[in-house]
PDB file of C-alpha atoms in Angstrom:
ATOM      1  CA  LEU A   1     142.189 104.726 102.853  1.00 38.00           C
ATOM      2  CA  ARG A   2     144.964 102.607 104.214  1.00 44.00           C
ATOM      3  CA  ARG A   3     147.095 104.718 106.524  1.00 45.00           C
ATOM      4  CA  ALA A   4     149.129 104.105 109.625  1.00 50.00           C
ATOM      5  CA  PHE A   5     146.629 103.457 112.381  1.00 51.00           C
ATOM      6  CA  ALA A   6     147.153 104.577 115.935  1.00 61.00           C
ATOM      7  CA  SER A   7     145.065 106.112 118.669  1.00 61.00           C
ATOM      8  CA  GLU A   8     146.212 109.572 117.519  1.00 65.00           C
ATOM      9  CA  SER A   9     144.829 108.987 114.016  1.00 64.00           C
ATOM     10  CA  PHE A  10     141.365 107.900 115.157  1.00 63.00           C
ATOM     11  CA  PRO A  11     139.876 111.451 114.971  1.00 71.00           C
ATOM     12  CA  ARG A  12     141.074 111.690 111.389  1.00 67.00           C
ATOM     13  CA  HIS A  13     139.338 108.434 110.493  1.00 63.00           C
ATOM     14  CA  GLU A  14     136.166 109.670 112.160  1.00 65.00           C
ATOM     15  CA  ALA A  15     136.342 112.848 110.076  1.00 68.00           C
ATOM     16  CA  LEU A  16     136.616 110.791 106.880  1.00 63.00           C
ATOM     17  CA  ILE A  17     133.508 108.833 107.820  1.00 60.00           C
ATOM     18  CA  LYS A  18     131.516 112.061 108.223  1.00 63.00           C
ATOM     19  CA  GLU A  19     132.261 113.038 104.630  1.00 60.00           C
ATOM     20  CA  GLY A  20     129.454 110.746 103.567  1.00 56.00           C
ATOM     21  CA  LEU A  21     128.960 108.349 100.685  1.00 55.00           C
ATOM     22  CA  SER A  22     128.180 108.944  97.028  1.00 56.00           C
ATOM     23  CA  THR A  23     124.808 107.258  97.350  1.00 54.00           C
ATOM     24  CA  SER A  24     121.372 108.228  98.609  1.00 54.00           C
ATOM     25  CA  ARG A  25     120.768 104.871 100.273  1.00 56.00           C
ATOM     26  CA  ALA A  26     123.066 102.643 102.281  1.00 58.00           C
ATOM     27  CA  MET A  27     122.597  99.920 104.849  1.00 58.00           C
ATOM     28  CA  GLY A  28     125.474  99.048 107.133  1.00 56.00           C
ATOM     29  CA  ALA A  29     127.793 101.267 105.111  1.00 56.00           C
ATOM     30  CA  ARG A  30     130.280 101.802 107.929  1.00 56.00           C
ATOM     31  CA  ASP A  31     132.360  98.666 108.256  1.00 55.00           C
ATOM     32  CA  SER A  32     134.424  99.048 111.425  1.00 56.00           C
ATOM     33  CA  ARG A  33     136.047  95.635 110.917  1.00 52.00           C
ATOM     34  CA  PHE A  34     138.195  96.598 107.930  1.00 56.00           C
ATOM     35  CA  PRO A  35     140.933  97.565 107.351  1.00 57.00           C
ATOM     36  CA  TYR A  36     141.393  97.764 111.132  1.00 57.00           C
ATOM     37  CA  PRO A  37     139.312  95.779 113.627  1.00 57.00           C
ATOM     38  CA  LEU A  38     137.764  98.589 115.651  1.00 55.00           C
ATOM     39  CA  VAL A  39     134.964  96.278 116.777  1.00 55.00           C
ATOM     40  CA  GLN A  40     134.530  92.532 117.070  1.00 58.00           C
ATOM     41  CA  MET A  41     131.735  90.954 115.046  1.00 58.00           C
ATOM     42  CA  LYS A  42     130.856  87.289 114.833  1.00 68.00           C
ATOM     43  CA  PRO A  43     128.200  86.774 112.159  1.00 68.00           C
ATOM     44  CA  ASP A  44     125.631  84.009 112.523  1.00 74.00           C
ATOM     45  CA  SER A  45     123.918  82.244 109.658  1.00 78.00           C
ATOM     46  CA  ALA A  46     120.568  80.523 109.469  1.00 79.00           C
ATOM     47  CA  SER A  47     118.366  78.937 106.849  1.00 82.00           C
ATOM     48  CA  VAL A  48     114.605  79.203 106.633  1.00 78.00           C
ATOM     49  CA  HIS A  49     112.258  77.094 104.536  1.00 79.00           C
ATOM     50  CA  LEU A  50     109.764  79.446 102.905  1.00 76.00           C
ATOM     51  CA  PRO A  51     106.173  78.223 102.927  1.00 75.00           C
ATOM     52  CA  ASN A  52     104.158  77.803  99.784  1.00 78.00           C
ATOM     53  CA  GLY A  53     102.643  81.129  98.787  1.00 81.00           C
ATOM     54  CA  ARG A  54     103.711  84.748  99.029  1.00 83.00           C
ATOM     55  CA  CYS A  55     105.890  85.907 101.910  1.00 87.00           C
ATOM     56  CA  ARG A  56     108.172  88.794 102.861  1.00 90.00           C
ATOM     57  CA  VAL A  57     111.593  88.889 104.460  1.00 90.00           C
ATOM     58  CA  ALA A  58     112.562  91.991 106.469  1.00 94.00           C
ATOM     59  CA  LEU A  59     116.176  93.019 107.067  1.00 92.00           C
ATOM     60  CA  LEU A  60     116.181  95.643 109.806  1.00 94.00           C
ATOM     61  CA  CYS A  61     118.901  97.832 111.284  1.00 91.00           C
ATOM     62  CA  GLY A  62     118.798 100.448 114.023  1.00 91.00           C
ATOM     63  CA  ALA A  63     115.441 101.607 115.340  1.00 93.00           C
ATOM     64  CA  THR A  64     113.419  99.369 112.991  1.00 96.00           C
ATOM     65  CA  ALA A  65     114.973  96.280 114.604  1.00 94.00           C
ATOM     66  CA  ALA A  66     112.892  96.995 117.720  1.00 94.00           C
ATOM     67  CA  PHE A  67     109.628  96.229 115.904  1.00 96.00           C
ATOM     68  CA  SER A  68     107.933  92.936 116.654  1.00 96.00           C
ATOM     69  CA  ASP A  69     106.703  90.669 113.877  1.00 94.00           C
ATOM     70  CA  ASP A  70     103.114  91.647 114.663  1.00 96.00           C
ATOM     71  CA  ILE A  71     103.894  95.343 114.214  1.00 96.00           C
ATOM     72  CA  LEU A  72     105.756  94.735 110.966  1.00 96.00           C
ATOM     73  CA  VAL A  73     102.852  92.771 109.532  1.00 95.00           C
ATOM     74  CA  SER A  74     100.001  94.972 110.772  1.00 96.00           C
ATOM     75  CA  SER A  75     101.538  98.273 109.648  1.00 96.00           C
ATOM     76  CA  THR A  76     101.938  97.024 106.071  1.00 96.00           C
ATOM     77  CA  ALA A  77      99.133  94.485 105.810  1.00 94.00           C
ATOM     78  CA  ARG A  78      97.826  96.094 102.614  1.00 94.00           C
ATOM     79  CA  LEU A  79     101.304  96.489 101.113  1.00 95.00           C
ATOM     80  CA  ALA A  80     102.102  92.787 100.850  1.00 91.00           C
ATOM     81  CA  ARG A  81     102.979  93.172  97.160  1.00 92.00           C
ATOM     82  CA  GLN A  82     104.903  96.426  97.583  1.00 96.00           C
ATOM     83  CA  PRO A  83     108.190  95.630  99.399  1.00 96.00           C
ATOM     84  CA  LYS A  84     109.776  99.033  98.819  1.00 97.00           C
ATOM     85  CA  ALA A  85     106.726 100.819 100.220  1.00 97.00           C
ATOM     86  CA  SER A  86     106.709  98.416 103.183  1.00 97.00           C
ATOM     87  CA  ALA A  87     110.333  99.177 104.029  1.00 97.00           C
ATOM     88  CA  LEU A  88     109.684 102.913 103.796  1.00 97.00           C
ATOM     89  CA  ARG A  89     106.660 102.647 106.098  1.00 97.00           C
ATOM     90  CA  TRP A  90     108.747 100.807 108.712  1.00 97.00           C
ATOM     91  CA  CYS A  91     111.434 103.484 108.583  1.00 95.00           C
ATOM     92  CA  MET A  92     108.854 106.246 108.967  1.00 95.00           C
ATOM     93  CA  ASP A  93     107.241 104.501 111.942  1.00 96.00           C
ATOM     94  CA  ALA A  94     110.580 104.047 113.707  1.00 95.00           C
ATOM     95  CA  ASP A  95     111.855 106.318 116.458  1.00 93.00           C
ATOM     96  CA  GLN A  96     112.825 109.535 114.679  1.00 88.00           C
ATOM     97  CA  GLN A  97     115.261 110.409 117.469  1.00 90.00           C
ATOM     98  CA  ALA A  98     117.281 107.245 116.919  1.00 88.00           C
ATOM     99  CA  ALA A  99     120.748 107.412 115.390  1.00 85.00           C
ATOM    100  CA  CYS A 100     119.666 105.346 112.387  1.00 87.00           C
ATOM    101  CA  ALA A 101     116.712 103.406 111.042  1.00 90.00           C
ATOM    102  CA  SER A 102     117.107 101.199 107.982  1.00 93.00           C
ATOM    103  CA  ALA A 103     114.898  98.530 106.461  1.00 95.00           C
ATOM    104  CA  LEU A 104     114.985  96.261 103.450  1.00 94.00           C
ATOM    105  CA  CYS A 105     111.974  94.192 102.446  1.00 96.00           C
ATOM    106  CA  ILE A 106     112.240  91.235 100.079  1.00 92.00           C
ATOM    107  CA  SER A 107     109.064  89.813  98.579  1.00 90.00           C
ATOM    108  CA  ALA A 108     109.037  86.164  97.489  1.00 85.00           C
ATOM    109  CA  ASP A 109     106.297  84.212  95.743  1.00 81.00           C
ATOM    110  CA  CYS A 110     106.724  80.479  96.224  1.00 75.00           C
ATOM    111  CA  THR A 111     103.378  79.529  94.700  1.00 72.00           C
ATOM    112  CA  VAL A 112     103.481  76.467  92.484  1.00 65.00           C
ATOM    113  CA  GLU A 113     101.635  77.458  89.341  1.00 62.00           C
ATOM    114  CA  GLY A 114      99.845  75.148  86.978  1.00 61.00           C
ATOM    115  CA  PRO A 115      99.958  75.291  83.185  1.00 63.00           C
ATOM    116  CA  ALA A 116      99.495  78.782  81.830  1.00 54.00           C
ATOM    117  CA  THR A 117      96.107  79.422  80.292  1.00 52.00           C
ATOM    118  CA  LYS A 118      95.830  81.304  77.046  1.00 55.00           C
ATOM    119  CA  ARG A 119      94.308  84.743  77.474  1.00 51.00           C
ATOM    120  CA  GLN A 120      91.189  85.298  75.448  1.00 50.00           C
ATOM    121  CA  ARG A 121      91.338  88.346  73.257  1.00 51.00           C
ATOM    122  CA  THR A 122      88.402  90.717  73.233  1.00 45.00           C
ATOM    123  CA  SER A 123      87.540  93.734  71.143  1.00 44.00           C
ATOM    124  CA  ALA A 124      88.888  95.965  73.928  1.00 61.00           C
ATOM    125  CA  ALA A 125      92.254  94.197  74.024  1.00 69.00           C
ATOM    126  CA  GLY A 126      95.345  96.025  72.840  1.00 74.00           C
ATOM    127  CA  PRO A 127      98.238  94.781  70.720  1.00 82.00           C
ATOM    128  CA  GLU A 128      99.744  91.430  71.602  1.00 83.00           C
ATOM    129  CA  GLY A 129     102.295  91.727  74.428  1.00 86.00           C
ATOM    130  CA  SER A 130     101.044  95.121  75.622  1.00 93.00           C
ATOM    131  CA  VAL A 131      99.392  96.396  78.788  1.00 96.00           C
ATOM    132  CA  ARG A 132      97.259  99.436  79.460  1.00 96.00           C
ATOM    133  CA  VAL A 133      98.303 101.452  82.491  1.00 97.00           C
ATOM    134  CA  ARG A 134      97.739 104.730  84.261  1.00 97.00           C
ATOM    135  CA  HIS A 135      99.991 106.400  86.788  1.00 98.00           C
ATOM    136  CA  ILE A 136     100.527 109.195  89.271  1.00 98.00           C
ATOM    137  CA  LEU A 137     103.890 110.959  89.051  1.00 98.00           C
ATOM    138  CA  PHE A 138     105.656 112.726  91.920  1.00 98.00           C
ATOM    139  CA  ALA A 139     108.481 114.827  90.501  1.00 97.00           C
ATOM    140  CA  HIS A 140     111.252 116.347  92.579  1.00 96.00           C
ATOM    141  CA  LEU A 141     113.952 119.007  92.274  1.00 94.00           C
ATOM    142  CA  GLN A 142     116.813 116.510  91.958  1.00 92.00           C
ATOM    143  CA  LEU A 143     115.891 115.435  88.419  1.00 93.00           C
ATOM    144  CA  ARG A 144     118.988 115.402  86.230  1.00 89.00           C
ATOM    145  CA  GLN A 145     117.217 116.758  83.148  1.00 91.00           C
ATOM    146  CA  PRO A 146     113.949 118.579  82.387  1.00 91.00           C
ATOM    147  CA  ASP A 147     110.915 116.373  81.835  1.00 94.00           C
ATOM    148  CA  PRO A 148     109.126 117.326  78.590  1.00 94.00           C
ATOM    149  CA  MET A 149     105.996 115.491  79.751  1.00 95.00           C
ATOM    150  CA  ALA A 150     105.755 117.296  83.091  1.00 96.00           C
ATOM    151  CA  ARG A 151     102.831 119.647  83.592  1.00 95.00           C
ATOM    152  CA  ARG A 152     104.527 121.454  86.500  1.00 92.00           C
ATOM    153  CA  PRO A 153     107.693 121.309  88.601  1.00 90.00           C
ATOM    154  CA  GLY A 154     107.653 118.900  91.485  1.00 90.00           C
ATOM    155  CA  THR A 155     107.163 120.281  94.978  1.00 92.00           C
ATOM    156  CA  ALA A 156     109.413 117.670  96.602  1.00 96.00           C
ATOM    157  CA  ARG A 157     112.997 118.800  97.124  1.00 94.00           C
ATOM    158  CA  THR A 158     114.520 115.324  97.054  1.00 95.00           C
ATOM    159  CA  VAL A 159     113.654 111.876  95.763  1.00 95.00           C
ATOM    160  CA  GLN A 160     113.144 110.797  99.381  1.00 94.00           C
ATOM    161  CA  GLU A 161     110.454 113.449  99.881  1.00 96.00           C
ATOM    162  CA  ALA A 162     108.788 112.337  96.651  1.00 97.00           C
ATOM    163  CA  GLU A 163     108.770 108.735  97.872  1.00 97.00           C
ATOM    164  CA  VAL A 164     107.183 109.754 101.174  1.00 97.00           C
ATOM    165  CA  ALA A 165     104.445 111.652  99.321  1.00 97.00           C
ATOM    166  CA  ALA A 166     103.887 108.706  96.978  1.00 98.00           C
ATOM    167  CA  LEU A 167     103.667 106.285  99.917  1.00 98.00           C
ATOM    168  CA  ALA A 168     100.890 108.320 101.536  1.00 97.00           C
ATOM    169  CA  VAL A 169      98.868 108.198  98.311  1.00 97.00           C
ATOM    170  CA  LEU A 170      99.578 104.507  97.693  1.00 97.00           C
ATOM    171  CA  GLU A 171      98.279 103.615 101.153  1.00 97.00           C
ATOM    172  CA  LYS A 172      95.034 105.480 100.404  1.00 96.00           C
ATOM    173  CA  LEU A 173      94.682 103.740  97.049  1.00 96.00           C
ATOM    174  CA  VAL A 174      95.098 100.207  98.373  1.00 95.00           C
ATOM    175  CA  LEU A 175      92.704 101.019 101.218  1.00 93.00           C
ATOM    176  CA  ALA A 176      90.013 102.087  98.737  1.00 91.00           C
ATOM    177  CA  ASP A 177      90.927  99.804  95.839  1.00 79.00           C
ATOM    178  CA  LYS A 178      87.255  99.245  94.968  1.00 81.00           C
ATOM    179  CA  ASP A 179      86.594 102.959  94.430  1.00 90.00           C
ATOM    180  CA  PRO A 180      88.122 104.191  91.138  1.00 85.00           C
ATOM    181  CA  ASN A 181      87.321 107.797  91.989  1.00 93.00           C
ATOM    182  CA  VAL A 182      90.025 107.846  94.662  1.00 96.00           C
ATOM    183  CA  PHE A 183      92.712 107.338  92.020  1.00 96.00           C
ATOM    184  CA  LEU A 184      91.193 109.920  89.677  1.00 96.00           C
ATOM    185  CA  ARG A 185      90.961 112.594  92.371  1.00 96.00           C
ATOM    186  CA  ALA A 186      94.526 111.965  93.558  1.00 97.00           C
ATOM    187  CA  CYS A 187      95.856 111.963  90.005  1.00 97.00           C
ATOM    188  CA  ARG A 188      94.179 115.222  89.001  1.00 97.00           C
ATOM    189  CA  GLU A 189      95.330 116.925  92.194  1.00 97.00           C
ATOM    190  CA  LEU A 190      98.815 115.532  92.748  1.00 97.00           C
ATOM    191  CA  SER A 191     100.279 114.065  89.565  1.00 97.00           C
ATOM    192  CA  ASP A 192     103.064 116.127  87.985  1.00 97.00           C
ATOM    193  CA  CYS A 193     102.634 114.398  84.603  1.00 97.00           C
ATOM    194  CA  GLN A 194     100.657 115.983  81.772  1.00 97.00           C
ATOM    195  CA  SER A 195      98.493 112.862  81.695  1.00 97.00           C
ATOM    196  CA  GLY A 196      97.006 113.971  85.003  1.00 97.00           C
ATOM    197  CA  SER A 197      95.225 116.798  83.172  1.00 96.00           C
ATOM    198  CA  GLN A 198      93.337 114.465  80.842  1.00 96.00           C
ATOM    199  CA  PRO A 199      89.555 114.667  81.273  1.00 95.00           C
ATOM    200  CA  GLY A 200      87.335 112.322  83.235  1.00 94.00           C
ATOM    201  CA  ALA A 201      88.365 108.704  83.658  1.00 94.00           C
ATOM    202  CA  LEU A 202      91.389 109.237  81.390  1.00 96.00           C
ATOM    203  CA  SER A 203      93.321 111.117  84.067  1.00 97.00           C
ATOM    204  CA  GLY A 204      96.771 109.543  84.302  1.00 97.00           C
ATOM    205  CA  ASP A 205      96.041 107.110  81.452  1.00 97.00           C
ATOM    206  CA  LEU A 206      99.134 106.267  79.366  1.00 97.00           C
ATOM    207  CA  GLY A 207      97.270 103.983  76.974  1.00 95.00           C
ATOM    208  CA  TRP A 208      98.662 100.684  75.704  1.00 96.00           C
ATOM    209  CA  LEU A 209     102.363 100.151  76.349  1.00 94.00           C
ATOM    210  CA  SER A 210     104.691  97.642  74.747  1.00 93.00           C
ATOM    211  CA  ARG A 211     108.232  96.766  75.714  1.00 92.00           C
ATOM    212  CA  GLY A 212     110.740  99.429  74.731  1.00 91.00           C
ATOM    213  CA  GLN A 213     108.425 102.446  75.035  1.00 92.00           C
ATOM    214  CA  GLN A 214     109.262 103.402  78.614  1.00 93.00           C
ATOM    215  CA  GLU A 215     112.206 103.102  80.961  1.00 95.00           C
ATOM    216  CA  THR A 216     113.024  99.543  81.969  1.00 95.00           C
ATOM    217  CA  VAL A 217     112.164 100.097  85.641  1.00 96.00           C
ATOM    218  CA  PHE A 218     108.740 101.459  84.664  1.00 96.00           C
ATOM    219  CA  GLU A 219     108.061  98.643  82.205  1.00 96.00           C
ATOM    220  CA  ASP A 220     109.096  95.969  84.690  1.00 95.00           C
ATOM    221  CA  ALA A 221     106.556  97.341  87.147  1.00 95.00           C
ATOM    222  CA  ALA A 222     103.800  97.690  84.555  1.00 95.00           C
ATOM    223  CA  PHE A 223     104.176  94.157  83.198  1.00 95.00           C
ATOM    224  CA  SER A 224     104.604  92.454  86.573  1.00 93.00           C
ATOM    225  CA  ILE A 225     101.479  93.669  88.385  1.00 93.00           C
ATOM    226  CA  GLY A 226      98.100  92.012  88.114  1.00 92.00           C
ATOM    227  CA  LEU A 227      94.976  93.447  86.556  1.00 93.00           C
ATOM    228  CA  LYS A 228      93.616  96.444  88.525  1.00 93.00           C
ATOM    229  CA  SER A 229      96.542  96.148  90.945  1.00 94.00           C
ATOM    230  CA  PHE A 230      98.904  98.900  92.044  1.00 96.00           C
ATOM    231  CA  SER A 231     102.652  98.751  91.662  1.00 97.00           C
ATOM    232  CA  ASP A 232     105.286  99.367  94.265  1.00 97.00           C
ATOM    233  CA  LEU A 233     106.947 102.793  94.410  1.00 98.00           C
ATOM    234  CA  VAL A 234     108.744 103.098  91.057  1.00 97.00           C
ATOM    235  CA  THR A 235     111.630 105.574  90.841  1.00 97.00           C
ATOM    236  CA  SER A 236     112.635 106.618  87.324  1.00 96.00           C
ATOM    237  CA  SER A 237     114.399 109.572  85.736  1.00 95.00           C
ATOM    238  CA  ARG A 238     111.065 111.439  85.805  1.00 96.00           C
ATOM    239  CA  GLY A 239     110.411 110.988  89.511  1.00 97.00           C
ATOM    240  CA  VAL A 240     108.430 108.512  91.602  1.00 97.00           C
ATOM    241  CA  HIS A 241     105.457 106.691  90.077  1.00 98.00           C
ATOM    242  CA  ILE A 242     102.460 104.744  91.280  1.00 98.00           C
ATOM    243  CA  VAL A 243     101.329 102.534  88.406  1.00 97.00           C
ATOM    244  CA  GLN A 244      98.009 100.749  88.002  1.00 97.00           C
ATOM    245  CA  ARG A 245      97.355  98.202  85.283  1.00 95.00           C
ATOM    246  CA  LEU A 246      93.971  98.626  83.624  1.00 94.00           C
ATOM    247  CA  ALA A 247      94.073  95.833  80.995  1.00 92.00           C
TER     248      ALA A 247
END
């Protein structure tokens, strides 16, 4: 809002800032440089040559900026392929009494790949261009429309609470990735999807999925992860998912 600016109008501008933003996530949303220079900022730029292989870039603001590189790496050592979960873990580990704590994690894979090898089809393989996945769903009370595939209402009040609950489970899954029973127990107990009620090893199983059957954000996660690997936290219109590719 461009209005006459004077020292007398500063309280009014502060009141406008407290009205909040129409978004659930923001980083550096308050820009005190425009339209009036309340503070002086001189940005610096730098370039970094990424090494060959997988790496992560952390953008930190507030309390998370106090973490050393060793703390950032050690706290999310098993979440190297889950940048969203890594950023959430850093925010949760930050000083809760601080005015703000924001984090953004960017995952980059600079591996030089050789020629793609043709995948051998077996009798257990699904249709061409499909993947078989299972998931754990954490619903919440901020869903815009009822979920016909839900087996119960979510206990989380907000999407943020659902993400925190999903992060706790994801950390347990990657810690015990060699034990399939950990996923099955968590799915039967915690998943808000009807697939969680399926018997035995089929708990959470969505079968073979092709492009166009699920939401784009869910499909992108399902098709991008490796075999037996877990996805990052995936937020869709149904809630927050943890996806594992089975085949």
